[in-house]
PDB file of C-alpha atoms and ligand atoms in Angstrom:
ATOM      1  CA  MET I   1       0.042   0.014   0.000  1.00  0.00           C
ATOM      2  CA  LYS I   2       1.223   3.441  -0.861  1.00  0.00           C
ATOM      3  CA  LEU I   3      -0.012   6.541   0.822  1.00  0.00           C
ATOM      4  CA  PHE I   4       0.266   9.913  -0.917  1.00  0.00           C
ATOM      5  CA  LYS I   5      -1.187  13.398  -0.748  1.00  0.00           C
ATOM      6  CA  PHE I   6      -2.008  15.649  -3.510  1.00  0.00           C
ATOM      7  CA  ILE I   7      -3.095  19.319  -3.933  1.00  0.00           C
ATOM      8  CA  GLN I   8      -6.369  20.199  -5.710  1.00  0.00           C
ATOM      9  CA  ASN I   9      -8.089  23.564  -5.765  1.00  0.00           C
ATOM     10  CA  GLY I  10      -5.586  24.803  -3.192  1.00  0.00           C
ATOM     11  CA  LYS I  11      -6.390  21.974  -0.646  1.00  0.00           C
ATOM     12  CA  THR I  12      -4.386  18.968   0.246  1.00  0.00           C
ATOM     13  CA  HIS I  13      -6.094  15.639  -0.055  1.00  0.00           C
ATOM     14  CA  CYS I  14      -5.161  12.151   1.183  1.00  0.00           C
ATOM     15  CA  GLY I  15      -4.866   9.333  -1.353  1.00  0.00           C
ATOM     16  CA  VAL I  16      -3.930   5.653  -1.433  1.00  0.00           C
ATOM     17  CA  GLU I  17      -2.460   3.493  -4.063  1.00  0.00           C
ATOM     18  CA  ILE I  18      -3.210  -0.175  -4.035  1.00  0.00           C
ATOM     19  CA  ASN I  19      -2.390  -2.682  -6.831  1.00  0.00           C
ATOM     20  CA  HIS I  20      -1.470   0.311  -9.109  1.00  0.00           C
ATOM     21  CA  LEU I  21      -4.852   1.927  -8.636  1.00  0.00           C
ATOM     22  CA  LYS I  22      -5.128   5.349  -6.928  1.00  0.00           C
ATOM     23  CA  TYR I  23      -8.032   6.285  -4.715  1.00  0.00           C
ATOM     24  CA  ASP I  24      -9.017   9.649  -3.168  1.00  0.00           C
ATOM     25  CA  VAL I  25      -9.715   9.075   0.535  1.00  0.00           C
ATOM     26  CA  SER I  26     -10.079  12.735   1.558  1.00  0.00           C
ATOM     27  CA  ALA I  27     -13.729  12.188   2.608  1.00  0.00           C
ATOM     28  CA  HIS I  28     -12.387   9.701   5.251  1.00  0.00           C
ATOM     29  CA  PHE I  29      -9.074  11.048   6.343  1.00  0.00           C
ATOM     30  CA  ASN I  30      -7.905  14.692   6.863  1.00  0.00           C
ATOM     31  CA  ASP I  31      -4.258  13.912   7.072  1.00  0.00           C
ATOM     32  CA  TYR I  32      -1.714  11.089   7.599  1.00  0.00           C
ATOM     33  CA  ASP I  33      -0.648  12.355  10.957  1.00  0.00           C
ATOM     34  CA  GLU I  34       0.045  11.039  14.411  1.00  0.00           C
ATOM     35  CA  MET I  35      -3.679  10.230  15.056  1.00  0.00           C
ATOM     36  CA  PHE I  36      -3.896   8.371  11.693  1.00  0.00           C
ATOM     37  CA  PHE I  37      -1.034   6.026  12.612  1.00  0.00           C
ATOM     38  CA  GLU I  38      -2.138   5.682  16.234  1.00  0.00           C
ATOM     39  CA  SER I  39      -5.641   4.688  15.453  1.00  0.00           C
ATOM     40  CA  ASN I  40      -4.867   1.821  13.025  1.00  0.00           C
ATOM     41  CA  GLY I  41      -5.318   3.943   9.964  1.00  0.00           C
ATOM     42  CA  PHE I  42      -3.755   1.287   7.581  1.00  0.00           C
ATOM     43  CA  GLU I  43      -6.458  -1.233   8.465  1.00  0.00           C
ATOM     44  CA  LYS I  44      -9.173   1.380   7.951  1.00  0.00           C
ATOM     45  CA  LEU I  45      -7.767   2.253   4.571  1.00  0.00           C
ATOM     46  CA  LYS I  46      -7.650  -1.286   3.515  1.00  0.00           C
ATOM     47  CA  GLU I  47     -11.257  -1.889   4.644  1.00  0.00           C
ATOM     48  CA  LEU I  48     -12.471   1.210   2.650  1.00  0.00           C
ATOM     49  CA  VAL I  49     -10.743  -0.101  -0.508  1.00  0.00           C
ATOM     50  CA  HIS I  50     -12.052  -3.669  -0.065  1.00  0.00           C
ATOM     51  CA  LYS I  51     -15.627  -2.552   0.536  1.00  0.00           C
ATOM     52  CA  GLY I  52     -15.402  -0.859  -2.893  1.00  0.00           C
ATOM     53  CA  HIS I  53     -16.819   2.345  -1.794  1.00  0.00           C
ATOM     54  CA  LEU I  54     -14.134   4.448  -3.376  1.00  0.00           C
ATOM     55  CA  THR I  55     -13.681   5.420  -6.993  1.00  0.00           C
ATOM     56  CA  VAL I  56     -10.426   5.037  -8.787  1.00  0.00           C
ATOM     57  CA  MET I  57      -8.681   8.391  -9.575  1.00  0.00           C
ATOM     58  CA  SER I  58      -7.221   9.342 -12.855  1.00  0.00           C
ATOM     59  CA  ALA I  59      -3.528   9.563 -11.913  1.00  0.00           C
ATOM     60  CA  ASP I  60      -2.603  12.121 -14.575  1.00  0.00           C
ATOM     61  CA  ASP I  61      -1.024  15.530 -13.570  1.00  0.00           C
ATOM     62  CA  LEU I  62      -1.277  15.047  -9.802  1.00  0.00           C
ATOM     63  CA  THR I  63       0.490  17.711  -7.751  1.00  0.00           C
ATOM     64  CA  TYR I  64       2.047  15.769  -4.950  1.00  0.00           C
ATOM     65  CA  ALA I  65       2.531  17.032  -1.454  1.00  0.00           C
ATOM     66  CA  ALA I  66       4.688  15.354   1.135  1.00  0.00           C
ATOM     67  CA  PRO I  67       2.796  12.109   1.937  1.00  0.00           C
ATOM     68  CA  ILE I  68       2.590  12.611   5.750  1.00  0.00           C
ATOM     69  CA  ALA I  69       1.690  15.431   8.016  1.00  0.00           C
ATOM     70  CA  ARG I  70       4.586  17.666   9.342  1.00  0.00           C
ATOM     71  CA  PRO I  71       6.011  15.271  11.852  1.00  0.00           C
ATOM     72  CA  SER I  72       7.011  16.040  15.535  1.00  0.00           C
ATOM     73  CA  LYS I  73      10.587  15.522  14.468  1.00  0.00           C
ATOM     74  CA  ILE I  74      12.857  14.537  11.585  1.00  0.00           C
ATOM     75  CA  VAL I  75      15.895  12.770  13.021  1.00  0.00           C
ATOM     76  CA  CYS I  76      18.757  12.056  10.737  1.00  0.00           C
ATOM     77  CA  ILE I  77      21.681   9.714  10.855  1.00  0.00           C
ATOM     78  CA  GLY I  78      24.985  11.129   9.753  1.00  0.00           C
ATOM     79  CA  LEU I  79      27.970   9.326   8.132  1.00  0.00           C
ATOM     80  CA  ASN I  80      25.961   6.076   7.916  1.00  0.00           C
ATOM     81  CA  TYR I  81      27.612   4.876   4.573  1.00  0.00           C
ATOM     82  CA  ALA I  82      31.190   4.025   4.833  1.00  0.00           C
ATOM     83  CA  LYS I  83      32.230   5.495   1.402  1.00  0.00           C
ATOM     84  CA  HIS I  84      30.323   8.797   2.256  1.00  0.00           C
ATOM     85  CA  ALA I  85      32.106   9.115   5.455  1.00  0.00           C
ATOM     86  CA  THR I  86      35.377   8.877   3.551  1.00  0.00           C
ATOM     87  CA  GLU I  87      34.454  11.371   0.924  1.00  0.00           C
ATOM     88  CA  SER I  88      33.433  13.802   3.699  1.00  0.00           C
ATOM     89  CA  GLY I  89      36.928  13.408   5.250  1.00  0.00           C
ATOM     90  CA  MET I  90      35.487  11.676   8.325  1.00  0.00           C
ATOM     91  CA  VAL I  91      35.266   8.213   9.605  1.00  0.00           C
ATOM     92  CA  VAL I  92      32.152   6.057  10.534  1.00  0.00           C
ATOM     93  CA  PRO I  93      31.768   6.815  14.250  1.00  0.00           C
ATOM     94  CA  PRO I  94      31.574   4.076  17.023  1.00  0.00           C
ATOM     95  CA  GLU I  95      27.976   5.066  17.544  1.00  0.00           C
ATOM     96  CA  PRO I  96      25.515   6.786  15.151  1.00  0.00           C
ATOM     97  CA  VAL I  97      25.861  10.593  14.630  1.00  0.00           C
ATOM     98  CA  ILE I  98      22.405  11.961  15.047  1.00  0.00           C
ATOM     99  CA  PHE I  99      21.017  15.320  14.252  1.00  0.00           C
ATOM    100  CA  PHE I 100      17.810  17.103  13.873  1.00  0.00           C
ATOM    101  CA  LYS I 101      16.347  18.666  10.659  1.00  0.00           C
ATOM    102  CA  SER I 102      13.729  21.387  11.096  1.00  0.00           C
ATOM    103  CA  THR I 103      10.252  19.960  10.351  1.00  0.00           C
ATOM    104  CA  THR I 104       9.418  23.177   8.422  1.00  0.00           C
ATOM    105  CA  ALA I 105      12.005  22.056   5.815  1.00  0.00           C
ATOM    106  CA  MET I 106       9.487  19.314   4.642  1.00  0.00           C
ATOM    107  CA  CYS I 107       7.922  19.852   1.171  1.00  0.00           C
ATOM    108  CA  GLY I 108       6.537  17.986  -1.811  1.00  0.00           C
ATOM    109  CA  PRO I 109       8.746  15.724  -3.907  1.00  0.00           C
ATOM    110  CA  TYR I 110       8.512  17.900  -7.053  1.00  0.00           C
ATOM    111  CA  ASP I 111       8.699  21.322  -5.382  1.00  0.00           C
ATOM    112  CA  ASP I 112      11.450  23.700  -6.339  1.00  0.00           C
ATOM    113  CA  VAL I 113      14.456  23.608  -3.869  1.00  0.00           C
ATOM    114  CA  ILE I 114      15.182  27.156  -2.773  1.00  0.00           C
ATOM    115  CA  ILE I 115      18.931  27.998  -2.512  1.00  0.00           C
ATOM    116  CA  PRO I 116      18.997  29.944   0.862  1.00  0.00           C
ATOM    117  CA  ARG I 117      19.929  33.496   1.173  1.00  0.00           C
ATOM    118  CA  GLY I 118      23.733  33.772   1.158  1.00  0.00           C
ATOM    119  CA  SER I 119      24.275  30.107   0.242  1.00  0.00           C
ATOM    120  CA  GLU I 120      27.126  29.091  -1.930  1.00  0.00           C
ATOM    121  CA  LYS I 121      27.316  25.393  -0.881  1.00  0.00           C
ATOM    122  CA  THR I 122      23.811  23.901  -1.354  1.00  0.00           C
ATOM    123  CA  ASP I 123      24.278  20.147  -1.714  1.00  0.00           C
ATOM    124  CA  TRP I 124      22.167  17.080  -2.236  1.00  0.00           C
ATOM    125  CA  GLU I 125      21.744  13.742  -0.283  1.00  0.00           C
ATOM    126  CA  VAL I 126      19.450  10.988  -1.502  1.00  0.00           C
ATOM    127  CA  GLU I 127      18.264   8.988   1.573  1.00  0.00           C
ATOM    128  CA  LEU I 128      15.855   6.209   2.584  1.00  0.00           C
ATOM    129  CA  ALA I 129      13.573   7.618   5.339  1.00  0.00           C
ATOM    130  CA  VAL I 130      11.708   5.497   7.822  1.00  0.00           C
ATOM    131  CA  VAL I 131       8.343   6.569   9.204  1.00  0.00           C
ATOM    132  CA  ILE I 132       7.422   5.530  12.668  1.00  0.00           C
ATOM    133  CA  GLY I 133       4.084   3.716  13.137  1.00  0.00           C
ATOM    134  CA  LYS I 134       3.712   3.628  16.890  1.00  0.00           C
ATOM    135  CA  LYS I 135       5.113   5.311  19.990  1.00  0.00           C
ATOM    136  CA  ALA I 136       8.585   3.961  20.739  1.00  0.00           C
ATOM    137  CA  SER I 137      10.448   4.470  23.953  1.00  0.00           C
ATOM    138  CA  TYR I 138      13.310   2.286  25.199  1.00  0.00           C
ATOM    139  CA  ILE I 139      12.674  -0.530  22.643  1.00  0.00           C
ATOM    140  CA  ASP I 140      14.923  -3.361  21.790  1.00  0.00           C
ATOM    141  CA  GLU I 141      16.417  -4.012  18.324  1.00  0.00           C
ATOM    142  CA  ASP I 142      14.566  -7.301  17.867  1.00  0.00           C
ATOM    143  CA  GLU I 143      11.235  -5.674  18.237  1.00  0.00           C
ATOM    144  CA  ALA I 144      12.134  -2.431  16.419  1.00  0.00           C
ATOM    145  CA  MET I 145      10.483  -3.272  13.131  1.00  0.00           C
ATOM    146  CA  ASP I 146       7.110  -3.535  14.793  1.00  0.00           C
ATOM    147  CA  TYR I 147       7.389   0.225  15.353  1.00  0.00           C
ATOM    148  CA  VAL I 148       8.105   1.075  11.569  1.00  0.00           C
ATOM    149  CA  ALA I 149       5.108   2.034   9.446  1.00  0.00           C
ATOM    150  CA  GLY I 150       6.980   2.246   6.175  1.00  0.00           C
ATOM    151  CA  TYR I 151       9.553   4.030   3.971  1.00  0.00           C
ATOM    152  CA  ALA I 152       9.869   7.152   1.873  1.00  0.00           C
ATOM    153  CA  LEU I 153      12.304   8.780  -0.398  1.00  0.00           C
ATOM    154  CA  HIS I 154      13.968  11.875   1.021  1.00  0.00           C
ATOM    155  CA  ASN I 155      16.523  14.429  -0.261  1.00  0.00           C
ATOM    156  CA  ASP I 156      18.343  15.655   2.762  1.00  0.00           C
ATOM    157  CA  TYR I 157      19.383  18.967   1.297  1.00  0.00           C
ATOM    158  CA  SER I 158      22.460  20.453   3.057  1.00  0.00           C
ATOM    159  CA  GLU I 159      24.145  23.749   3.057  1.00  0.00           C
ATOM    160  CA  ARG I 160      27.751  22.818   3.674  1.00  0.00           C
ATOM    161  CA  ALA I 161      28.975  26.230   4.762  1.00  0.00           C
ATOM    162  CA  PHE I 162      26.090  26.632   7.191  1.00  0.00           C
ATOM    163  CA  GLN I 163      26.582  23.044   8.389  1.00  0.00           C
ATOM    164  CA  LEU I 164      30.351  22.775   8.792  1.00  0.00           C
ATOM    165  CA  GLU I 165      31.835  26.349   8.796  1.00  0.00           C
ATOM    166  CA  ARG I 166      29.390  28.359  10.989  1.00  0.00           C
ATOM    167  CA  SER I 167      30.166  26.675  14.362  1.00  0.00           C
ATOM    168  CA  GLY I 168      28.043  24.319  16.433  1.00  0.00           C
ATOM    169  CA  GLN I 169      25.596  21.739  15.318  1.00  0.00           C
ATOM    170  CA  TRP I 170      24.731  20.440  11.716  1.00  0.00           C
ATOM    171  CA  VAL I 171      21.175  21.556  12.122  1.00  0.00           C
ATOM    172  CA  LYS I 172      21.931  25.022  10.698  1.00  0.00           C
ATOM    173  CA  GLY I 173      22.873  23.553   7.322  1.00  0.00           C
ATOM    174  CA  LYS I 174      19.902  21.188   7.128  1.00  0.00           C
ATOM    175  CA  SER I 175      16.873  23.199   7.980  1.00  0.00           C
ATOM    176  CA  ASN I 176      16.163  25.768   5.349  1.00  0.00           C
ATOM    177  CA  ASP I 177      12.741  25.712   3.730  1.00  0.00           C
ATOM    178  CA  THR I 178      12.401  23.139   0.972  1.00  0.00           C
ATOM    179  CA  PHE I 179      15.442  21.220   2.329  1.00  0.00           C
ATOM    180  CA  ALA I 180      13.436  18.099   2.927  1.00  0.00           C
ATOM    181  CA  PRO I 181      11.529  17.027  -0.220  1.00  0.00           C
ATOM    182  CA  PHE I 182       9.630  13.957   0.923  1.00  0.00           C
ATOM    183  CA  GLY I 183       7.705  11.262  -0.976  1.00  0.00           C
ATOM    184  CA  PRO I 184       5.810  10.898  -3.266  1.00  0.00           C
ATOM    185  CA  TYR I 185       4.808   7.953  -1.234  1.00  0.00           C
ATOM    186  CA  LEU I 186       4.866   6.450   2.132  1.00  0.00           C
ATOM    187  CA  VAL I 187       5.272   2.863   1.171  1.00  0.00           C
ATOM    188  CA  THR I 188       4.098   0.393   3.812  1.00  0.00           C
ATOM    189  CA  LYS I 189       6.964  -1.950   5.098  1.00  0.00           C
ATOM    190  CA  ASP I 190       5.311  -5.095   3.623  1.00  0.00           C
ATOM    191  CA  GLU I 191       6.059  -3.805   0.105  1.00  0.00           C
ATOM    192  CA  ILE I 192       9.802  -3.572   0.828  1.00  0.00           C
ATOM    193  CA  PRO I 193      10.746  -6.909   2.235  1.00  0.00           C
ATOM    194  CA  ASP I 194      14.492  -6.043   2.414  1.00  0.00           C
ATOM    195  CA  PRO I 195      15.116  -2.264   2.924  1.00  0.00           C
ATOM    196  CA  HIS I 196      18.808  -3.158   3.262  1.00  0.00           C
ATOM    197  CA  ASN I 197      19.236  -4.137  -0.359  1.00  0.00           C
ATOM    198  CA  ILE I 198      17.746  -1.572  -2.579  1.00  0.00           C
ATOM    199  CA  ARG I 199      19.195   0.854  -5.113  1.00  0.00           C
ATOM    200  CA  LEU I 200      19.251   4.641  -4.467  1.00  0.00           C
ATOM    201  CA  TRP I 201      20.428   7.167  -6.898  1.00  0.00           C
ATOM    202  CA  LEU I 202      20.528  10.914  -7.639  1.00  0.00           C
ATOM    203  CA  SER I 203      21.408  12.856 -10.761  1.00  0.00           C
ATOM    204  CA  VAL I 204      22.071  16.539 -11.285  1.00  0.00           C
ATOM    205  CA  ASN I 205      21.156  17.827 -14.822  1.00  0.00           C
ATOM    206  CA  GLY I 206      20.958  14.244 -16.019  1.00  0.00           C
ATOM    207  CA  GLU I 207      24.434  13.231 -14.742  1.00  0.00           C
ATOM    208  CA  MET I 208      24.358  10.444 -12.180  1.00  0.00           C
ATOM    209  CA  VAL I 209      26.237  11.511  -9.095  1.00  0.00           C
ATOM    210  CA  GLN I 210      24.963   9.094  -6.525  1.00  0.00           C
ATOM    211  CA  ASP I 211      24.293   5.507  -7.528  1.00  0.00           C
ATOM    212  CA  SER I 212      24.478   3.060  -4.606  1.00  0.00           C
ATOM    213  CA  ASN I 213      22.627   0.494  -2.591  1.00  0.00           C
ATOM    214  CA  THR I 214      21.370   0.514   0.925  1.00  0.00           C
ATOM    215  CA  ASP I 215      23.377  -2.592   1.569  1.00  0.00           C
ATOM    216  CA  ASP I 216      26.282  -0.181   2.210  1.00  0.00           C
ATOM    217  CA  MET I 217      24.427   1.175   5.218  1.00  0.00           C
ATOM    218  CA  VAL I 218      26.516   0.843   8.433  1.00  0.00           C
ATOM    219  CA  TYR I 219      23.871   1.090  11.202  1.00  0.00           C
ATOM    220  CA  LYS I 220      20.791  -0.828  10.024  1.00  0.00           C
ATOM    221  CA  ILE I 221      17.160   0.206  10.500  1.00  0.00           C
ATOM    222  CA  PRO I 222      16.272  -1.946  13.579  1.00  0.00           C
ATOM    223  CA  PHE I 223      19.449  -0.900  15.307  1.00  0.00           C
ATOM    224  CA  VAL I 224      18.866   2.817  14.487  1.00  0.00           C
ATOM    225  CA  VAL I 225      15.230   2.796  15.684  1.00  0.00           C
ATOM    226  CA  ALA I 226      16.053   1.071  18.932  1.00  0.00           C
ATOM    227  CA  TYR I 227      19.098   3.303  19.514  1.00  0.00           C
ATOM    228  CA  LEU I 228      17.213   6.530  19.029  1.00  0.00           C
ATOM    229  CA  SER I 229      14.507   5.355  21.328  1.00  0.00           C
ATOM    230  CA  GLN I 230      17.023   5.291  24.149  1.00  0.00           C
ATOM    231  CA  PHE I 231      17.346   9.091  23.862  1.00  0.00           C
ATOM    232  CA  MET I 232      13.930  10.257  22.940  1.00  0.00           C
ATOM    233  CA  THR I 233      10.292   9.084  22.423  1.00  0.00           C
ATOM    234  CA  LEU I 234       9.584   8.405  18.769  1.00  0.00           C
ATOM    235  CA  LEU I 235       5.941   9.391  17.908  1.00  0.00           C
ATOM    236  CA  PRO I 236       3.748   7.935  15.235  1.00  0.00           C
ATOM    237  CA  GLY I 237       4.527   9.781  11.974  1.00  0.00           C
ATOM    238  CA  ASP I 238       8.071  10.777  13.019  1.00  0.00           C
ATOM    239  CA  VAL I 239      10.758  10.532  10.336  1.00  0.00           C
ATOM    240  CA  ILE I 240      14.140   8.954  10.608  1.00  0.00           C
ATOM    241  CA  SER I 241      16.442   9.651   7.608  1.00  0.00           C
ATOM    242  CA  THR I 242      19.052   6.917   7.439  1.00  0.00           C
ATOM    243  CA  GLY I 243      21.989   8.692   5.817  1.00  0.00           C
ATOM    244  CA  THR I 244      23.315   9.168   2.306  1.00  0.00           C
ATOM    245  CA  PRO I 245      25.685   7.109   0.240  1.00  0.00           C
ATOM    246  CA  PHE I 246      28.822   8.635  -1.579  1.00  0.00           C
ATOM    247  CA  GLY I 247      28.485  11.064  -4.398  1.00  0.00           C
ATOM    248  CA  VAL I 248      27.505  14.338  -2.706  1.00  0.00           C
ATOM    249  CA  GLY I 249      28.784  17.614  -4.097  1.00  0.00           C
ATOM    250  CA  LEU I 250      31.065  18.123  -1.093  1.00  0.00           C
ATOM    251  CA  GLY I 251      32.853  14.923  -1.974  1.00  0.00           C
ATOM    252  CA  LEU I 252      33.527  15.783  -5.601  1.00  0.00           C
ATOM    253  CA  ASN I 253      36.912  17.114  -6.718  1.00  0.00           C
ATOM    254  CA  PRO I 254      36.521  20.020  -6.991  1.00  0.00           C
ATOM    255  CA  PRO I 255      33.359  20.203  -4.877  1.00  0.00           C
ATOM    256  CA  ARG I 256      30.265  21.037  -6.856  1.00  0.00           C
ATOM    257  CA  TYR I 257      27.223  22.854  -5.410  1.00  0.00           C
ATOM    258  CA  LEU I 258      23.734  23.690  -6.810  1.00  0.00           C
ATOM    259  CA  LYS I 259      23.029  26.873  -8.783  1.00  0.00           C
ATOM    260  CA  ALA I 260      19.757  28.293  -9.987  1.00  0.00           C
ATOM    261  CA  GLY I 261      18.346  26.286 -12.818  1.00  0.00           C
ATOM    262  CA  ASP I 262      20.032  23.006 -11.851  1.00  0.00           C
ATOM    263  CA  ILE I 263      17.723  19.883 -11.991  1.00  0.00           C
ATOM    264  CA  VAL I 264      18.008  17.376  -9.318  1.00  0.00           C
ATOM    265  CA  GLU I 265      16.359  13.954  -9.839  1.00  0.00           C
ATOM    266  CA  LEU I 266      16.496  11.029  -7.496  1.00  0.00           C
ATOM    267  CA  GLY I 267      14.876   7.675  -6.731  1.00  0.00           C
ATOM    268  CA  ILE I 268      14.841   4.523  -4.551  1.00  0.00           C
ATOM    269  CA  ASP I 269      13.605   1.261  -6.002  1.00  0.00           C
ATOM    270  CA  GLY I 270      10.028   0.750  -4.838  1.00  0.00           C
ATOM    271  CA  LEU I 271       9.623   4.212  -3.307  1.00  0.00           C
ATOM    272  CA  GLY I 272       9.241   6.324  -6.432  1.00  0.00           C
ATOM    273  CA  THR I 273      11.180   9.280  -7.830  1.00  0.00           C
ATOM    274  CA  GLN I 274      11.532  13.046  -7.102  1.00  0.00           C
ATOM    275  CA  ARG I 275      12.554  16.053  -9.185  1.00  0.00           C
ATOM    276  CA  GLN I 276      13.497  19.475  -8.022  1.00  0.00           C
ATOM    277  CA  VAL I 277      14.481  22.650  -9.885  1.00  0.00           C
ATOM    278  CA  ALA I 278      16.948  24.943  -7.910  1.00  0.00           C
ATOM    279  CA  LYS I 279      15.908  28.481  -7.522  1.00  0.00           C
ATOM    280  CA  ASN I 280      17.541  31.372  -5.681  1.00  0.00           C
ATOM    281  CA  TRP I 281      15.752  32.626  -2.536  1.00  0.00           C
ATOM    282  CA  VAL I 282      13.963  35.916  -3.111  1.00  0.00           C
ATOM    283  CA  LYS I 283      12.125  38.052  -0.616  1.00  0.00           C
ATOM    284  CA  GLN I 284       8.429  37.260  -0.675  1.00  0.00           C
TER     285      GLN I 284
HETATM  286 ZN1   ZN M 301      21.803  13.233   5.304  1.00  0.00          ZN
END
């Protein structure tokens, strides 16, 4: 099952895709939020479709929003692919690096990416994101997957000067508006039997710069979910972004960063694709 949201007449609607057919379920659900996950939303969705009360949507020209409501937190894992740690001039740490990304950065998968005011080092990071399905506090690794609702494609845009040259925590370089394109789908975990063996890729202006596999991930999903739950309560709908493989702009020689007009495309097998056009920030 794939959950998505789309914009029609200025309003955001909930949709679901089952067996390649899309259904508008906005008459039944306002949003895919904490309440949805907490109150067995997936089962209700399945029931609706099986009862046949919904009509199939024409899937042409949908304007996709992020597939979930703005979460209580976006937690990211840093340096979680060995070759990416090397290209960043760092090593894989003995315990996961974790950092937050502002939830206001979240946007739709085809929205423009806005190069922040004063930015010269806006960079890309294709990532597999995990969406939490139920409240998790002090859980063990062997039960961690019970707390996972599914997966989504995420581009963890990063301003390297803000992140690495402006003192303090990485959050400064991770949180500008449009720095977290998400979706198009939240794909339920039953559709991705092995999330640790899928291809993820990203191209800039048609040139492939990241082309890797999640089998290169150092700290795997059950470990990461259990690990985070020792430090914070994960709420239904929360996002964990599991890190990026090598091939970011920072790691190129010479480094390469986005400029207005650049086109970024990315995908993960089974989770769909995204496309962003880079634009300069302008005062609204
Ligand atoms: Zn990242």
